[in-house]
Amino acid sequence: MATNFLVHEKIWFDKFKYDDAERKFYEQMNGPVTAGSRQSSGPGASSGPGGDHSELVVRIANLEVENQNLRGVVQNLQQAISKLEVRLSTLEKNSPAHRATAPQTQHVSPMRQVEPPAKKAATPAEDDEDDDIDLFGSDEEEEDKEAARLREERLRQYAEKKAKKPSLVAKSSILLDVKPWDDETDMAQLETCVRSIQLDGLVWGGSKLVPVGYGIRKLQIQCVVEDDKVGTDLLEEEITKFEEHVQSVDIAAFNKI
């Protein structure tokens, strides 16, 4: 089966014979063929030395043409660069910054000698005025004493006016939450106890009852205090003294006036 199959197939079994014959032909014409030339030989390779030589000549001619073109491009670039350099130097010379940095010569005119003013001869009337001048300055001393007295009087009046002016007192507005023990606490009595606290620098304001839950209401009361005299700790301490009515005291709001 295999032999019959190979008989019908078109396979070139004698190709090596033709390759050897072609190699011997070229060896007789060009000498022995090297391994590199054998590898380069093929269906697309040139068939003789004449073809290789012509191909090399064509390539060399193409390289020379490309070299000439490149030289022309390089020359054009060099000319363009030289023109740009000339233009740049011209612009730098004409720029305002270059003018400012360039030293400018100043023409200094020679100094002229100024003659001192001629001394005017004193007249007899001026001599008499000079004789009337009080060299001891008694009048000036009296004026200085009067000015000093006025200055001291004005300073004293300013100090008295400043002392009578009331100084600014720092105050704060505080909103307190006073919580009772339960819903059976008498809130009117609780507010009366709170307002019974009287301190220097403390002024009580408006109040209201705010529901908390489960029928319990808290007392929310406003007051104004002087910061140097009354503090929040002192207020809490005084209010919590009413242990029968007050459970706790909280600061709901604190604002400077």
mmCIF file of C-alpha atoms in Angstrom:
data_model
loop_
_atom_site.group_PDB
_atom_site.id
_atom_site.type_symbol
_atom_site.label_atom_id
_atom_site.label_comp_id
_atom_site.label_asym_id
_atom_site.label_seq_id
_atom_site.Cartn_x
_atom_site.Cartn_y
_atom_site.Cartn_z
ATOM 1 C CA MET A 1 0.000 0.000 0.000
ATOM 2 C CA ALA A 2 2.811 2.446 0.841
ATOM 3 C CA THR A 3 4.744 1.775 -2.354
ATOM 4 C CA ASN A 4 1.650 2.152 -4.472
ATOM 5 C CA PHE A 5 0.864 5.443 -2.740
ATOM 6 C CA LEU A 6 4.367 6.790 -3.384
ATOM 7 C CA VAL A 7 4.209 5.785 -7.061
ATOM 8 C CA HIS A 8 1.212 8.026 -7.671
ATOM 9 C CA GLU A 9 2.660 10.961 -5.636
ATOM 10 C CA LYS A 10 4.701 13.596 -7.610
ATOM 11 C CA ILE A 11 7.788 13.811 -5.389
ATOM 12 C CA TRP A 12 11.172 15.044 -6.690
ATOM 13 C CA PHE A 13 13.478 12.343 -5.321
ATOM 14 C CA ASP A 14 16.403 13.229 -7.637
ATOM 15 C CA LYS A 15 16.634 16.929 -6.579
ATOM 16 C CA PHE A 16 20.051 16.445 -4.924
ATOM 17 C CA LYS A 17 21.489 15.238 -8.223
ATOM 18 C CA TYR A 18 20.473 18.424 -9.974
ATOM 19 C CA ASP A 19 21.815 20.524 -7.075
ATOM 20 C CA ASP A 20 25.226 18.772 -7.330
ATOM 21 C CA ALA A 21 25.362 19.292 -11.054
ATOM 22 C CA GLU A 22 24.547 23.005 -10.719
ATOM 23 C CA ARG A 23 27.211 23.420 -7.987
ATOM 24 C CA LYS A 24 29.896 21.723 -10.105
ATOM 25 C CA PHE A 25 29.006 23.979 -13.044
ATOM 26 C CA TYR A 26 29.499 27.149 -11.055
ATOM 27 C CA GLU A 27 32.706 25.797 -9.487
ATOM 28 C CA GLN A 28 34.158 25.302 -12.906
ATOM 29 C CA MET A 29 33.257 28.872 -13.872
ATOM 30 C CA ASN A 30 33.958 30.794 -10.615
ATOM 31 C CA GLY A 31 36.096 28.505 -8.529
ATOM 32 C CA PRO A 32 35.127 26.608 -5.369
ATOM 33 C CA VAL A 33 31.938 27.815 -3.702
ATOM 34 C CA THR A 34 32.219 28.693 0.024
ATOM 35 C CA ALA A 35 29.677 27.800 2.686
ATOM 36 C CA GLY A 36 28.381 31.385 2.854
ATOM 37 C CA SER A 37 27.821 31.515 -0.867
ATOM 38 C CA ARG A 38 26.052 28.159 -0.740
ATOM 39 C CA GLN A 39 23.664 29.411 1.870
ATOM 40 C CA SER A 40 22.994 32.599 -0.084
ATOM 41 C CA SER A 41 22.337 30.662 -3.300
ATOM 42 C CA GLY A 42 18.742 29.843 -3.946
ATOM 43 C CA PRO A 43 15.842 30.505 -6.222
ATOM 44 C CA GLY A 44 16.000 34.304 -5.658
ATOM 45 C CA ALA A 45 19.864 34.642 -5.774
ATOM 46 C CA SER A 46 21.725 35.945 -8.842
ATOM 47 C CA SER A 47 22.919 33.305 -11.270
ATOM 48 C CA GLY A 48 26.508 34.592 -11.805
ATOM 49 C CA PRO A 49 29.274 37.051 -10.968
ATOM 50 C CA GLY A 50 27.969 39.530 -13.485
ATOM 51 C CA GLY A 51 24.675 39.842 -11.637
ATOM 52 C CA ASP A 52 26.394 40.378 -8.225
ATOM 53 C CA HIS A 53 28.698 43.055 -9.667
ATOM 54 C CA SER A 54 25.853 44.992 -11.265
ATOM 55 C CA GLU A 55 23.840 44.843 -8.060
ATOM 56 C CA LEU A 56 26.771 46.238 -6.057
ATOM 57 C CA VAL A 57 27.244 49.044 -8.569
ATOM 58 C CA VAL A 58 23.586 49.979 -8.319
ATOM 59 C CA ARG A 59 23.724 50.020 -4.518
ATOM 60 C CA ILE A 60 26.883 52.164 -4.453
ATOM 61 C CA ALA A 61 25.279 54.629 -6.877
ATOM 62 C CA ASN A 62 22.172 54.839 -4.666
ATOM 63 C CA LEU A 63 24.319 55.428 -1.577
ATOM 64 C CA GLU A 64 26.210 58.232 -3.295
ATOM 65 C CA VAL A 65 22.941 59.902 -4.287
ATOM 66 C CA GLU A 66 21.636 59.626 -0.723
ATOM 67 C CA ASN A 67 24.942 60.987 0.608
ATOM 68 C CA GLN A 68 24.706 64.027 -1.670
ATOM 69 C CA ASN A 69 21.125 64.635 -0.610
ATOM 70 C CA LEU A 70 22.113 64.449 3.064
ATOM 71 C CA ARG A 71 24.965 66.893 2.508
ATOM 72 C CA GLY A 72 22.539 69.330 0.905
ATOM 73 C CA VAL A 73 20.146 69.014 3.857
ATOM 74 C CA VAL A 74 22.994 69.572 6.339
ATOM 75 C CA GLN A 75 24.158 72.677 4.480
ATOM 76 C CA ASN A 76 20.618 74.087 4.450
ATOM 77 C CA LEU A 77 20.314 73.463 8.217
ATOM 78 C CA GLN A 78 23.666 75.172 8.870
ATOM 79 C CA GLN A 79 22.594 78.219 6.866
ATOM 80 C CA ALA A 80 19.258 78.402 8.726
ATOM 81 C CA ILE A 81 21.020 78.147 12.106
ATOM 82 C CA SER A 82 23.482 80.899 11.193
ATOM 83 C CA LYS A 83 20.600 83.150 10.123
ATOM 84 C CA LEU A 84 18.788 82.468 13.416
ATOM 85 C CA GLU A 85 21.922 83.302 15.409
ATOM 86 C CA VAL A 86 22.332 86.605 13.591
ATOM 87 C CA ARG A 87 18.684 87.477 14.161
ATOM 88 C CA LEU A 88 18.869 86.521 17.846
ATOM 89 C CA SER A 89 21.935 88.672 18.422
ATOM 90 C CA THR A 90 20.182 91.598 16.712
ATOM 91 C CA LEU A 91 17.102 91.195 18.926
ATOM 92 C CA GLU A 92 19.215 91.006 22.084
ATOM 93 C CA LYS A 93 21.014 94.218 21.172
ATOM 94 C CA ASN A 94 17.701 96.025 20.575
ATOM 95 C CA SER A 95 15.943 94.672 23.699
ATOM 96 C CA PRO A 96 15.206 97.117 26.620
ATOM 97 C CA ALA A 97 16.962 94.834 29.134
ATOM 98 C CA HIS A 98 20.173 95.013 27.135
ATOM 99 C CA ARG A 99 19.898 98.779 26.995
ATOM 100 C CA ALA A 100 19.350 98.954 30.745
ATOM 101 C CA THR A 101 22.404 96.814 31.495
ATOM 102 C CA ALA A 102 24.612 98.664 29.056
ATOM 103 C CA PRO A 103 26.642 101.303 30.851
ATOM 104 C CA GLN A 104 25.721 104.797 29.908
ATOM 105 C CA THR A 105 28.266 107.540 29.909
ATOM 106 C CA GLN A 106 27.276 110.629 31.770
ATOM 107 C CA HIS A 107 28.687 113.980 30.965
ATOM 108 C CA VAL A 108 29.614 115.733 34.163
ATOM 109 C CA SER A 109 29.932 119.435 33.884
ATOM 110 C CA PRO A 110 32.775 120.998 35.806
ATOM 111 C CA MET A 111 31.831 122.375 39.188
ATOM 112 C CA ARG A 112 31.560 126.089 39.429
ATOM 113 C CA GLN A 113 32.833 127.743 42.493
ATOM 114 C CA VAL A 114 30.025 129.422 44.366
ATOM 115 C CA GLU A 115 30.976 132.724 45.728
ATOM 116 C CA PRO A 116 29.822 133.423 49.283
ATOM 117 C CA PRO A 117 27.234 136.189 49.591
ATOM 118 C CA ALA A 118 28.742 139.517 50.260
ATOM 119 C CA LYS A 119 28.344 140.549 53.814
ATOM 120 C CA LYS A 120 26.011 143.461 54.097
ATOM 121 C CA ALA A 121 27.247 146.348 56.120
ATOM 122 C CA ALA A 122 25.273 146.842 59.273
ATOM 123 C CA THR A 123 23.320 150.056 59.480
ATOM 124 C CA PRO A 124 23.112 152.162 62.645
ATOM 125 C CA ALA A 125 19.431 151.172 63.103
ATOM 126 C CA GLU A 126 20.311 147.452 63.161
ATOM 127 C CA ASP A 127 23.064 148.147 65.679
ATOM 128 C CA ASP A 128 20.496 149.770 67.948
ATOM 129 C CA GLU A 129 18.174 146.696 67.608
ATOM 130 C CA ASP A 130 20.990 144.378 68.585
ATOM 131 C CA ASP A 131 21.644 146.453 71.655
ATOM 132 C CA ASP A 132 17.969 146.096 72.699
ATOM 133 C CA ILE A 133 18.109 142.238 72.715
ATOM 134 C CA ASP A 134 17.949 140.718 76.204
ATOM 135 C CA LEU A 135 20.772 138.229 76.315
ATOM 136 C CA PHE A 136 19.571 136.695 79.612
ATOM 137 C CA GLY A 137 16.140 135.686 78.206
ATOM 138 C CA SER A 138 14.016 136.503 81.230
ATOM 139 C CA ASP A 139 10.794 136.675 79.158
ATOM 140 C CA GLU A 140 11.393 133.197 77.645
ATOM 141 C CA GLU A 141 11.830 131.679 81.076
ATOM 142 C CA GLU A 142 8.462 133.073 82.196
ATOM 143 C CA GLU A 143 6.789 131.651 79.059
ATOM 144 C CA ASP A 144 8.336 128.198 79.678
ATOM 145 C CA LYS A 145 7.026 128.165 83.246
ATOM 146 C CA GLU A 146 3.529 129.101 82.094
ATOM 147 C CA ALA A 147 3.540 126.370 79.421
ATOM 148 C CA ALA A 148 4.683 123.767 81.941
ATOM 149 C CA ARG A 149 1.943 124.793 84.367
ATOM 150 C CA LEU A 150 -0.732 124.491 81.653
ATOM 151 C CA ARG A 151 0.555 121.083 80.624
ATOM 152 C CA GLU A 152 0.442 119.774 84.178
ATOM 153 C CA GLU A 153 -3.088 121.140 84.646
ATOM 154 C CA ARG A 154 -4.314 119.385 81.492
ATOM 155 C CA LEU A 155 -2.709 116.098 82.533
ATOM 156 C CA ARG A 156 -4.376 116.302 85.937
ATOM 157 C CA GLN A 157 -7.789 116.959 84.362
ATOM 158 C CA TYR A 158 -7.347 114.025 81.975
ATOM 159 C CA ALA A 159 -6.412 111.688 84.825
ATOM 160 C CA GLU A 160 -9.476 112.745 86.848
ATOM 161 C CA LYS A 161 -11.765 112.261 83.841
ATOM 162 C CA LYS A 162 -10.331 108.825 83.172
ATOM 163 C CA ALA A 163 -10.744 107.777 86.815
ATOM 164 C CA LYS A 164 -14.438 108.772 86.806
ATOM 165 C CA LYS A 165 -15.117 106.755 83.643
ATOM 166 C CA PRO A 166 -16.549 103.326 84.587
ATOM 167 C CA SER A 167 -14.421 100.361 83.567
ATOM 168 C CA LEU A 168 -15.843 97.653 81.301
ATOM 169 C CA VAL A 169 -17.157 94.674 83.288
ATOM 170 C CA ALA A 170 -17.049 91.228 81.681
ATOM 171 C CA LYS A 171 -20.432 89.494 81.939
ATOM 172 C CA SER A 172 -21.899 86.181 80.809
ATOM 173 C CA SER A 173 -25.407 84.922 80.111
ATOM 174 C CA ILE A 174 -26.060 81.425 81.484
ATOM 175 C CA LEU A 175 -29.048 79.128 80.860
ATOM 176 C CA LEU A 176 -29.454 76.526 83.644
ATOM 177 C CA ASP A 177 -31.409 73.255 83.616
ATOM 178 C CA VAL A 178 -32.564 72.385 87.154
ATOM 179 C CA LYS A 179 -33.967 68.828 87.348
ATOM 180 C CA PRO A 180 -36.257 67.617 90.172
ATOM 181 C CA TRP A 181 -36.325 64.155 91.765
ATOM 182 C CA ASP A 182 -39.672 63.047 90.364
ATOM 183 C CA ASP A 183 -43.028 64.255 89.037
ATOM 184 C CA GLU A 184 -44.318 64.924 92.571
ATOM 185 C CA THR A 185 -41.774 67.704 93.213
ATOM 186 C CA ASP A 186 -43.329 71.147 93.644
ATOM 187 C CA MET A 187 -41.756 73.076 90.746
ATOM 188 C CA ALA A 188 -43.029 76.447 92.000
ATOM 189 C CA GLN A 189 -41.299 75.867 95.322
ATOM 190 C CA LEU A 190 -38.161 74.734 93.464
ATOM 191 C CA GLU A 191 -38.055 77.970 91.422
ATOM 192 C CA THR A 192 -38.567 80.007 94.600
ATOM 193 C CA CYS A 193 -35.592 78.254 96.186
ATOM 194 C CA VAL A 194 -33.415 78.943 93.176
ATOM 195 C CA ARG A 195 -34.338 82.621 92.993
ATOM 196 C CA SER A 196 -33.673 82.979 96.715
ATOM 197 C CA ILE A 197 -29.956 82.739 95.950
ATOM 198 C CA GLN A 198 -28.645 86.303 96.018
ATOM 199 C CA LEU A 199 -25.004 86.985 95.143
ATOM 200 C CA ASP A 200 -23.040 90.085 94.233
ATOM 201 C CA GLY A 201 -22.876 90.135 90.423
ATOM 202 C CA LEU A 202 -25.847 87.751 89.903
ATOM 203 C CA VAL A 203 -29.130 88.760 88.239
ATOM 204 C CA TRP A 204 -31.921 86.221 87.632
ATOM 205 C CA GLY A 205 -33.914 86.338 84.403
ATOM 206 C CA GLY A 206 -36.857 84.533 82.852
ATOM 207 C CA SER A 207 -37.716 80.873 83.406
ATOM 208 C CA LYS A 208 -39.968 78.124 82.072
ATOM 209 C CA LEU A 209 -40.852 74.487 82.692
ATOM 210 C CA VAL A 210 -39.726 72.009 80.029
ATOM 211 C CA PRO A 211 -41.155 68.450 79.879
ATOM 212 C CA VAL A 212 -38.570 65.692 80.262
ATOM 213 C CA GLY A 213 -40.682 62.510 80.221
ATOM 214 C CA TYR A 214 -42.951 60.351 82.349
ATOM 215 C CA GLY A 215 -44.696 63.489 83.620
ATOM 216 C CA ILE A 216 -41.450 65.011 84.925
ATOM 217 C CA ARG A 217 -40.600 68.625 84.044
ATOM 218 C CA LYS A 218 -37.369 70.532 84.560
ATOM 219 C CA LEU A 219 -36.859 74.200 85.401
ATOM 220 C CA GLN A 220 -35.006 76.164 82.739
ATOM 221 C CA ILE A 221 -33.906 79.527 84.138
ATOM 222 C CA GLN A 222 -31.788 82.374 82.732
ATOM 223 C CA CYS A 223 -29.276 84.477 84.666
ATOM 224 C CA VAL A 224 -26.566 87.065 84.019
ATOM 225 C CA VAL A 225 -23.361 87.006 86.059
ATOM 226 C CA GLU A 226 -20.208 89.085 86.331
ATOM 227 C CA ASP A 227 -17.292 86.818 85.442
ATOM 228 C CA ASP A 228 -14.999 88.180 88.148
ATOM 229 C CA LYS A 229 -17.568 87.676 90.939
ATOM 230 C CA VAL A 230 -19.762 84.662 90.096
ATOM 231 C CA GLY A 231 -18.744 81.413 88.416
ATOM 232 C CA THR A 232 -20.664 78.362 87.213
ATOM 233 C CA ASP A 233 -19.236 76.163 89.963
ATOM 234 C CA LEU A 234 -20.523 78.560 92.624
ATOM 235 C CA LEU A 235 -24.009 78.585 91.078
ATOM 236 C CA GLU A 236 -24.199 74.779 90.937
ATOM 237 C CA GLU A 237 -23.003 74.507 94.525
ATOM 238 C CA GLU A 238 -25.627 76.983 95.791
ATOM 239 C CA ILE A 239 -28.531 75.413 93.844
ATOM 240 C CA THR A 240 -27.739 71.805 94.835
ATOM 241 C CA LYS A 241 -27.939 72.804 98.500
ATOM 242 C CA PHE A 242 -31.727 72.425 98.133
ATOM 243 C CA GLU A 243 -31.484 68.650 98.237
ATOM 244 C CA GLU A 244 -35.178 68.067 98.878
ATOM 245 C CA HIS A 245 -36.191 69.581 95.515
ATOM 246 C CA VAL A 246 -33.094 69.532 93.262
ATOM 247 C CA GLN A 247 -31.594 66.375 91.817
ATOM 248 C CA SER A 248 -28.993 67.938 89.471
ATOM 249 C CA VAL A 249 -28.028 71.158 87.704
ATOM 250 C CA ASP A 250 -26.736 71.376 84.116
ATOM 251 C CA ILE A 251 -25.560 74.337 82.015
ATOM 252 C CA ALA A 252 -27.657 74.381 78.843
ATOM 253 C CA ALA A 253 -26.040 77.497 77.292
ATOM 254 C CA PHE A 254 -23.189 79.861 78.125
ATOM 255 C CA ASN A 255 -22.600 83.095 76.180
ATOM 256 C CA LYS A 256 -20.314 86.068 76.752
ATOM 257 C CA ILE A 257 -21.942 89.476 76.764
#
